[in-house]
mmCIF file of C-alpha atoms in Angstrom:
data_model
loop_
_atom_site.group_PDB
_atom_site.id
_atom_site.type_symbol
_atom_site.label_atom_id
_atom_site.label_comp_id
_atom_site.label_asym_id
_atom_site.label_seq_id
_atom_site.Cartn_x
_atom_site.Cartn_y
_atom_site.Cartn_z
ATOM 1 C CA UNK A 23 35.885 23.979 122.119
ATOM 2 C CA UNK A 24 37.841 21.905 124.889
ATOM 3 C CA UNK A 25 40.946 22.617 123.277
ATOM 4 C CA UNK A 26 40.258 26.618 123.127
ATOM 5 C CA UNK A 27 39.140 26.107 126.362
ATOM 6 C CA UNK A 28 42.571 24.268 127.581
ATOM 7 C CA UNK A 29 44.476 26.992 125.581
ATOM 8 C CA UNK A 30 43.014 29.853 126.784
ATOM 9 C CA UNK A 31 43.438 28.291 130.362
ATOM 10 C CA UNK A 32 46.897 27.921 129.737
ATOM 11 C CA UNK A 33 47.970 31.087 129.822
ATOM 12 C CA UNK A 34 49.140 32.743 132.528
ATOM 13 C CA UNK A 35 48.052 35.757 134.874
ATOM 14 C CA UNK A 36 50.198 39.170 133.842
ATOM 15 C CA UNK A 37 51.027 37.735 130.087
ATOM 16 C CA UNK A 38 48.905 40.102 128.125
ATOM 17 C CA UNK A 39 50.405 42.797 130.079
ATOM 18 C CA UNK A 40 53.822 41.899 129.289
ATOM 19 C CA UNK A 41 52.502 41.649 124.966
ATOM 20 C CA UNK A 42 51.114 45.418 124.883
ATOM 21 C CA UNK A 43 52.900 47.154 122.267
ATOM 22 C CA UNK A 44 56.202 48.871 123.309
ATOM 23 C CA UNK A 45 56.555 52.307 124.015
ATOM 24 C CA UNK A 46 58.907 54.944 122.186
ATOM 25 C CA UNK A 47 60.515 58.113 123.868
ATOM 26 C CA UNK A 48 62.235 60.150 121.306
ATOM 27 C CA UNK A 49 64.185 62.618 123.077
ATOM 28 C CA UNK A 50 64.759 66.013 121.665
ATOM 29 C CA UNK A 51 68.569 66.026 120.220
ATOM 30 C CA UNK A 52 70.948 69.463 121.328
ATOM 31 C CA UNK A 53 70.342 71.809 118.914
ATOM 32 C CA UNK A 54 73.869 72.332 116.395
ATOM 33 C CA UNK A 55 75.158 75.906 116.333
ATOM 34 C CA UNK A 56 76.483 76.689 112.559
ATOM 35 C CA UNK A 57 77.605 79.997 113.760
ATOM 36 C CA UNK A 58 80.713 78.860 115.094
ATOM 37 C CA UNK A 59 81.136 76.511 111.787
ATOM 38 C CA UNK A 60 80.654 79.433 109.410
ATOM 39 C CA UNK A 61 82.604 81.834 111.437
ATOM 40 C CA UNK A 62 85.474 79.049 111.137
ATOM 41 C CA UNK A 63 85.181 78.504 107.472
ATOM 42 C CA UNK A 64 85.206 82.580 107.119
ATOM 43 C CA UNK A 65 88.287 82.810 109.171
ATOM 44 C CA UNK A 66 90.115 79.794 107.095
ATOM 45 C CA UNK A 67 88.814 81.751 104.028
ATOM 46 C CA UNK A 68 90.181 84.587 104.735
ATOM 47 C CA UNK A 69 93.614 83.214 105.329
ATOM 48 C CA UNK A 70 94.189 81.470 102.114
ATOM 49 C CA UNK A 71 92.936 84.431 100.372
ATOM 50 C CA UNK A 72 95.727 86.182 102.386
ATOM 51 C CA UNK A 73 98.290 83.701 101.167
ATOM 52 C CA UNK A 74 97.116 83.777 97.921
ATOM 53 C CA UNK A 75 97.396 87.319 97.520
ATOM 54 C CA UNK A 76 101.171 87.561 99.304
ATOM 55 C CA UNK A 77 101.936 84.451 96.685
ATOM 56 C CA UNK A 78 101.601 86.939 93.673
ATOM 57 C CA UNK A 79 103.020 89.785 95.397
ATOM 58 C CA UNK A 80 106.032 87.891 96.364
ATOM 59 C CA UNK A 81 107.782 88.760 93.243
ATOM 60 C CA UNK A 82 107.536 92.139 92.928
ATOM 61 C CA UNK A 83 108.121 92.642 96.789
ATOM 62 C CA UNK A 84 111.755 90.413 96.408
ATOM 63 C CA UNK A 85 113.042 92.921 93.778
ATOM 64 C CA UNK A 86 112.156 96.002 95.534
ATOM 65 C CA UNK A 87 113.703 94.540 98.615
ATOM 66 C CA UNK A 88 116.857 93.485 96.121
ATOM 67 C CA UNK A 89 117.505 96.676 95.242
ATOM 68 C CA UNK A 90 116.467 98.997 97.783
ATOM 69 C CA UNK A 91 117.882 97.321 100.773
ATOM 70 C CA UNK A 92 120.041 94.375 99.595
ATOM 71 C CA UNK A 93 122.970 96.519 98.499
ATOM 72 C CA UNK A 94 126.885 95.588 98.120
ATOM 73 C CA UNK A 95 128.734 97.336 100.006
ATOM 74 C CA UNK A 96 130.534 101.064 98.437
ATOM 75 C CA UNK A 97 127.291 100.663 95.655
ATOM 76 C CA UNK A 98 125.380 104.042 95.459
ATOM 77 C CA UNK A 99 122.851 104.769 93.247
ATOM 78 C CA UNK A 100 123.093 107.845 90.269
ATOM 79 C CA UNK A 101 119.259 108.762 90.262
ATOM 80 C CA UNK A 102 117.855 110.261 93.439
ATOM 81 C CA UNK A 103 115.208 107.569 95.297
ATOM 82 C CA UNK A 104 112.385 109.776 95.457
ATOM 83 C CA UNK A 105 110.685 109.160 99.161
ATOM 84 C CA UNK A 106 107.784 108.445 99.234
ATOM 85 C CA UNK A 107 107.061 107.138 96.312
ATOM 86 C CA UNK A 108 104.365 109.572 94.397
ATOM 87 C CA UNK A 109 101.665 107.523 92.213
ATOM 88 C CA UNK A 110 100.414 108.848 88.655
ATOM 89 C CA UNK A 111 97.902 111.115 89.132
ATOM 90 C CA UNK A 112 94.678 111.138 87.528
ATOM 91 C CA UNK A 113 95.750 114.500 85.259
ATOM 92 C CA UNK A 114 93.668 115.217 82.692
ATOM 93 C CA UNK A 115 96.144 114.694 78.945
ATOM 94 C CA UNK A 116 95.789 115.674 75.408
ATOM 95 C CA UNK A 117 98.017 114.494 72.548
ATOM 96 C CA UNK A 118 99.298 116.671 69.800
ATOM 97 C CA UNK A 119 96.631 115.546 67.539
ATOM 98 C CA UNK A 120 94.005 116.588 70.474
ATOM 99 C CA UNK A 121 93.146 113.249 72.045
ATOM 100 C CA UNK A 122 92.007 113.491 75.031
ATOM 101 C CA UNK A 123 92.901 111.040 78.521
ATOM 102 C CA UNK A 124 94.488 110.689 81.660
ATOM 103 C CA UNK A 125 98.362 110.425 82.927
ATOM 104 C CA UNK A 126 97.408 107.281 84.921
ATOM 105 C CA UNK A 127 96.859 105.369 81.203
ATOM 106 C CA UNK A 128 100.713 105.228 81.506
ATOM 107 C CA UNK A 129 100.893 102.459 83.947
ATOM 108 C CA UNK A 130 102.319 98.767 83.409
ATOM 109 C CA UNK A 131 105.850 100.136 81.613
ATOM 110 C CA UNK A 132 108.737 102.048 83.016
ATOM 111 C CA UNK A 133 108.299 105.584 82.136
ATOM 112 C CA UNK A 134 111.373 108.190 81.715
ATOM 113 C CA UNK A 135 109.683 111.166 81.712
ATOM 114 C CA UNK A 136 110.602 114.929 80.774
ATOM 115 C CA UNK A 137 108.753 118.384 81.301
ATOM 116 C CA UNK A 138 109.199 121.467 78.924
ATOM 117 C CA UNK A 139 107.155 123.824 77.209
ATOM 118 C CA UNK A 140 106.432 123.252 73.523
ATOM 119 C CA UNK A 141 109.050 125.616 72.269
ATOM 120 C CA UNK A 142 111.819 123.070 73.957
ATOM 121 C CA UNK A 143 114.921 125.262 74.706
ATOM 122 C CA UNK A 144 118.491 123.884 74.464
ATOM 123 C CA UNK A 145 117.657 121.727 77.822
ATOM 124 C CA UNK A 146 114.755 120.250 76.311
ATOM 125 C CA UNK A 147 116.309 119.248 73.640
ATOM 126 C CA UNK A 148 118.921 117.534 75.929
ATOM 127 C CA UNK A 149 116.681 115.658 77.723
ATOM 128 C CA UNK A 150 114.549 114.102 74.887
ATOM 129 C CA UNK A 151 117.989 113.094 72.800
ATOM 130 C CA UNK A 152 119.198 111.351 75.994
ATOM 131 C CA UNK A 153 115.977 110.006 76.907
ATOM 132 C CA UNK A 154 115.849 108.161 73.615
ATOM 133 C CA UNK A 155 119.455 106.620 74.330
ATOM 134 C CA UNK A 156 118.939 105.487 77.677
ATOM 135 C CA UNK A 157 116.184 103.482 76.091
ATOM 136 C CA UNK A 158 118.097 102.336 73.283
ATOM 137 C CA UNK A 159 120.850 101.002 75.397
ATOM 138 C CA UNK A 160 118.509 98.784 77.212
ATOM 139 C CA UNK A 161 118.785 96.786 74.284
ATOM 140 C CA UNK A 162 116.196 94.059 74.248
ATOM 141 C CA UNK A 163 114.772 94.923 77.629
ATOM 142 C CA UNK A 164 114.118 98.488 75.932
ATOM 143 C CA UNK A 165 110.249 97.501 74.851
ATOM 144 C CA UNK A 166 109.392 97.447 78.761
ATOM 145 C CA UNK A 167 110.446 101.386 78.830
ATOM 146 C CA UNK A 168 108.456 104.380 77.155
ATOM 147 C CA UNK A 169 109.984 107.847 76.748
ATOM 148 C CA UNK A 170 107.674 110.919 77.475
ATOM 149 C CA UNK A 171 107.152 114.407 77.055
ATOM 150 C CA UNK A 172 105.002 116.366 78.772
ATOM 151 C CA UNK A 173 104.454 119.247 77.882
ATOM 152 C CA UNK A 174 103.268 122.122 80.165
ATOM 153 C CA UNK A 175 101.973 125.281 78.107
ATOM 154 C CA UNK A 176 99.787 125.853 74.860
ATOM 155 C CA UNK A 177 103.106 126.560 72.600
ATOM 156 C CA UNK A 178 103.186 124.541 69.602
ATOM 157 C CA UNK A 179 105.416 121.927 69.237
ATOM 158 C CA UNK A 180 108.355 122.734 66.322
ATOM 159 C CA UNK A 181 108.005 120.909 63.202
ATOM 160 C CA UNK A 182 111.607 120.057 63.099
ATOM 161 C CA UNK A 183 111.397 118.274 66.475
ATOM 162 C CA UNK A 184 108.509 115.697 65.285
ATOM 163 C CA UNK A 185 110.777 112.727 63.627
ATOM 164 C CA UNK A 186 112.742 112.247 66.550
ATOM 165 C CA UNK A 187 109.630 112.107 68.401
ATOM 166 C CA UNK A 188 107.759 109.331 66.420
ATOM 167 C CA UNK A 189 107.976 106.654 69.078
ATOM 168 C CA UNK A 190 107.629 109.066 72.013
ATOM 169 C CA UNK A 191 104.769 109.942 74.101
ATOM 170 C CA UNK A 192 103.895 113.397 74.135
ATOM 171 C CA UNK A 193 101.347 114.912 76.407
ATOM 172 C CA UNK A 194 99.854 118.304 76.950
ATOM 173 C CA UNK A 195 99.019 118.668 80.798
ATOM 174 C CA UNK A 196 98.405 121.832 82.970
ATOM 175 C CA UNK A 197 101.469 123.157 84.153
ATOM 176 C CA UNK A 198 100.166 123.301 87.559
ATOM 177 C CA UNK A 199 99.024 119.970 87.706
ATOM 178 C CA UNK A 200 101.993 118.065 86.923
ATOM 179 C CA UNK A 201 104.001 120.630 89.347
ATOM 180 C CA UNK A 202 102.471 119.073 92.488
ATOM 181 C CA UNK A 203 103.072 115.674 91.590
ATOM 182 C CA UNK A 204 106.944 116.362 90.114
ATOM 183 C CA UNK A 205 109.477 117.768 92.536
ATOM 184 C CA UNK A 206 112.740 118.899 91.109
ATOM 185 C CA UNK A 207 116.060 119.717 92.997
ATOM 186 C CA UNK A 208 116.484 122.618 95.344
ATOM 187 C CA UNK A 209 117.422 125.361 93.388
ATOM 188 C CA UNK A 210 116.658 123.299 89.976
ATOM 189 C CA UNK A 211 113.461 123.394 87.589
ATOM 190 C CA UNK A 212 111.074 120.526 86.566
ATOM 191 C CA UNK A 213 112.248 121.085 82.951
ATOM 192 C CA UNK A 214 116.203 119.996 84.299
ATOM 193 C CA UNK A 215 115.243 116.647 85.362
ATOM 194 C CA UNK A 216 114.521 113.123 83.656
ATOM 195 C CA UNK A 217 112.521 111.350 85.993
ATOM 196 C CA UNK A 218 111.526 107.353 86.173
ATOM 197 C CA UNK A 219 108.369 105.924 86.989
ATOM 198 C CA UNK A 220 108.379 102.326 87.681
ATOM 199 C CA UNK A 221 105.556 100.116 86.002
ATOM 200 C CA UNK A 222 103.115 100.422 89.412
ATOM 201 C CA UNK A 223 102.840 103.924 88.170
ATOM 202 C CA UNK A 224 105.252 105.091 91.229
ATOM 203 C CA UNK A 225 107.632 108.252 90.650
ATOM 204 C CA UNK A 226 110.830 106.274 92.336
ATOM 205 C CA UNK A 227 113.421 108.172 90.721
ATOM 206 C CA UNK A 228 114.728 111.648 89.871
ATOM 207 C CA UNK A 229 118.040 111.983 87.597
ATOM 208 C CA UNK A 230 120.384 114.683 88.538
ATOM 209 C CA UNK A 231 119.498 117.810 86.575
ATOM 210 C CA UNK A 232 121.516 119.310 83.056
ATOM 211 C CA UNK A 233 122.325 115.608 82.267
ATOM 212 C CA UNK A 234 125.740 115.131 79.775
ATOM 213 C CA UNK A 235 127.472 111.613 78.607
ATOM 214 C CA UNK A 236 129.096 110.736 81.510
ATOM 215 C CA UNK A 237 125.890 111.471 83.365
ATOM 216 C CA UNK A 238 123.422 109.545 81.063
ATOM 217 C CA UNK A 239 126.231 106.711 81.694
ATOM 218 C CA UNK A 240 125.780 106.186 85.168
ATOM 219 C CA UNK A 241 121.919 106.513 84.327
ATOM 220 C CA UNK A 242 122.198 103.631 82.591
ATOM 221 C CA UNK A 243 123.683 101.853 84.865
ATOM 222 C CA UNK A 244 120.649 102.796 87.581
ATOM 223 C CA UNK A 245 117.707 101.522 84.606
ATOM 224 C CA UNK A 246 120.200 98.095 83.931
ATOM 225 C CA UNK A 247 119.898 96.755 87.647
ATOM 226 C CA UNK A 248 115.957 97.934 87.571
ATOM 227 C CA UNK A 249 115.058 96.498 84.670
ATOM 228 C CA UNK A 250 116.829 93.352 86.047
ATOM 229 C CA UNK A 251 115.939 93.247 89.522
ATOM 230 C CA UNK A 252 111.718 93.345 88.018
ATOM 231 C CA UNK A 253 112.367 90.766 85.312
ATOM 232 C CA UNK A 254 110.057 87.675 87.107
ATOM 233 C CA UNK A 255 107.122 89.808 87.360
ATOM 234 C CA UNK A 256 107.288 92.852 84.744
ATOM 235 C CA UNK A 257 106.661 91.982 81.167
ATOM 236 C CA UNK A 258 106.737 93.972 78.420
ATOM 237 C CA UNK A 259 103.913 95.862 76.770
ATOM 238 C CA UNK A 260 100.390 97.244 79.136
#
C-alpha cells in the first residue's frame, strides 16, 4: 500500500493530461477532375487514329501524286484526265443470262469500259477487239484489269459476238442512267469512247473516240505507267 501510495505520489501535476489519446484531423483532399484526363486521352486518340489512317493511305496518295503532278518534262498523256473524277454509281445491272446487281460491284480492278447497244455496229465492234488487246498487252499485270460492255438498250446480243466475249463483263443498264455518269467528247457519242476506271471505282480517264492501232498504242502506253505507278497498293483480283 506504501509503495502505491509513493507511486501514485510520484507523479506529477499535468501528466495525465499530456497521456490522453491523440487527436486526428483528416482533412478533406481537392477533389481530381477526370474531365480534363479523358478529354486528353480523346484528343491523343484521335491523333493516332489520324496517323494511322494517312499511314495506309500513303500509298495510294504517292502514285496519284506520281503521275498526276510529278511529270517529266514534254510527257503528255493520250487518254483525257477526266476532272473531277466521277465514282461508280449505284446503277441497277443485269447480265445476259438475267442476273441481277449493281455497277458499283465493279470496284477493286481497273475497268476499260465500252457503251453500245446490243446490235454492236462497226464501232462497237472496234472498241471491244481493242479493249481485249489493251488488256492483253499488259501482260502479267493484265489480271488487275477487266474489260466491259455495257450495254444500253433491250437488243439482243449477236450470237456470233459471244466467244470473243467469254472473259468480258457484259452489263445491261438503262441508257439514261449510265449517260449522266459517262461524258463523251463534244461533238462525239458515248458509244466512240473506251473509258478507264481506276480500282477506287473513279472514272479518271476517257480515250479519244474511233480508236485505230496507232491510237490503241499510245493507250497502252497511258494503262503501262498506271498500272505501274499503283503497284504497292493495288493487287490483283476484288
Amino acid at each position: 500500500m506504501t509503495n502505491d501510495s509513493s507511486e501514485s505520489s510520484s507523479i506529477r501535476p499535468g501528466t495525465a493530461a499530456r497521456d490522453q489519446p491523440l487527436g486526428l484531423t483528416v482533412h478533406a483532399l481537392p477533389a481530381i477532375d477526370s474531365s480534363g484526363v479523358r478529354s486528353a486521352d480523346t484528343r491523343s486518340g484521335r491523333w493516332k487514329m489520324m496517323l494511322v489512317l494517312l499511314v495506309c493511305a500513303s500509298p495510294v496518295i504517292a502514285s496519284y501524286f506520281a503521275y498526276y503532278v510529278i511529270r517529266p518534262e514534254g510527257r503528255r498523256n493520250f487518254g483525257e484526265l477526266v476532272d473531277p473524277q466521277r465514282p461508280l454509281p449505284a446503277i441497277a445491272t443485269q447480265t445476259l443470262d438475267g442476273k441481277a446487281g449493281q455497277l458499283t460491284a465493279l470496284k477493286n480492278q481497273w475497268l476499260l469500259l465500252s457503251v453500245a447497244g446490243g446490235a454492236c455496229d462497226v464501232r462497237c465492234e472496234q472498241n471491244l477487239y481493242f479493249q481485249r488487246q489493251l488488256r492483253e498487252s499488259m501482260g502479267r499485270e493484265k489480271e488487275r484489269m477487266d474489260r466491259v460492255w455495257l450495254v444500253n438498250d433491250e437488243a439482243p446480243v449477236r450470237e456470233a459476238l459471244l466467244p470473243a466475249l467469254a472473259f468480258a463483263t457484259v452489263l445491261r443498264v438503262a441508257a439514261g442512267d449510265v449517260a449522266q455518269w459517262l461524258e463523251p467528247a463534244p461533238g462525239k457519242r458515248l458509244q466512240d469512247h473506251i473509258y478507264l476506271v481506276d480500282p477506287l471505282g473513279n472514272l479518271m480517264m476517257r480515250f479519244p473516240a474511233d480508236m485505230d492501232a496507232d491510237a490503241a498504242a499510245k493507250a497502252k502506253r497511258d494503262l503501262e505507267r498506271l498500272l505501274r505507278a499503283s503497284s504497292s497498293w493495288d493487287k490483283e483480283g476484288r
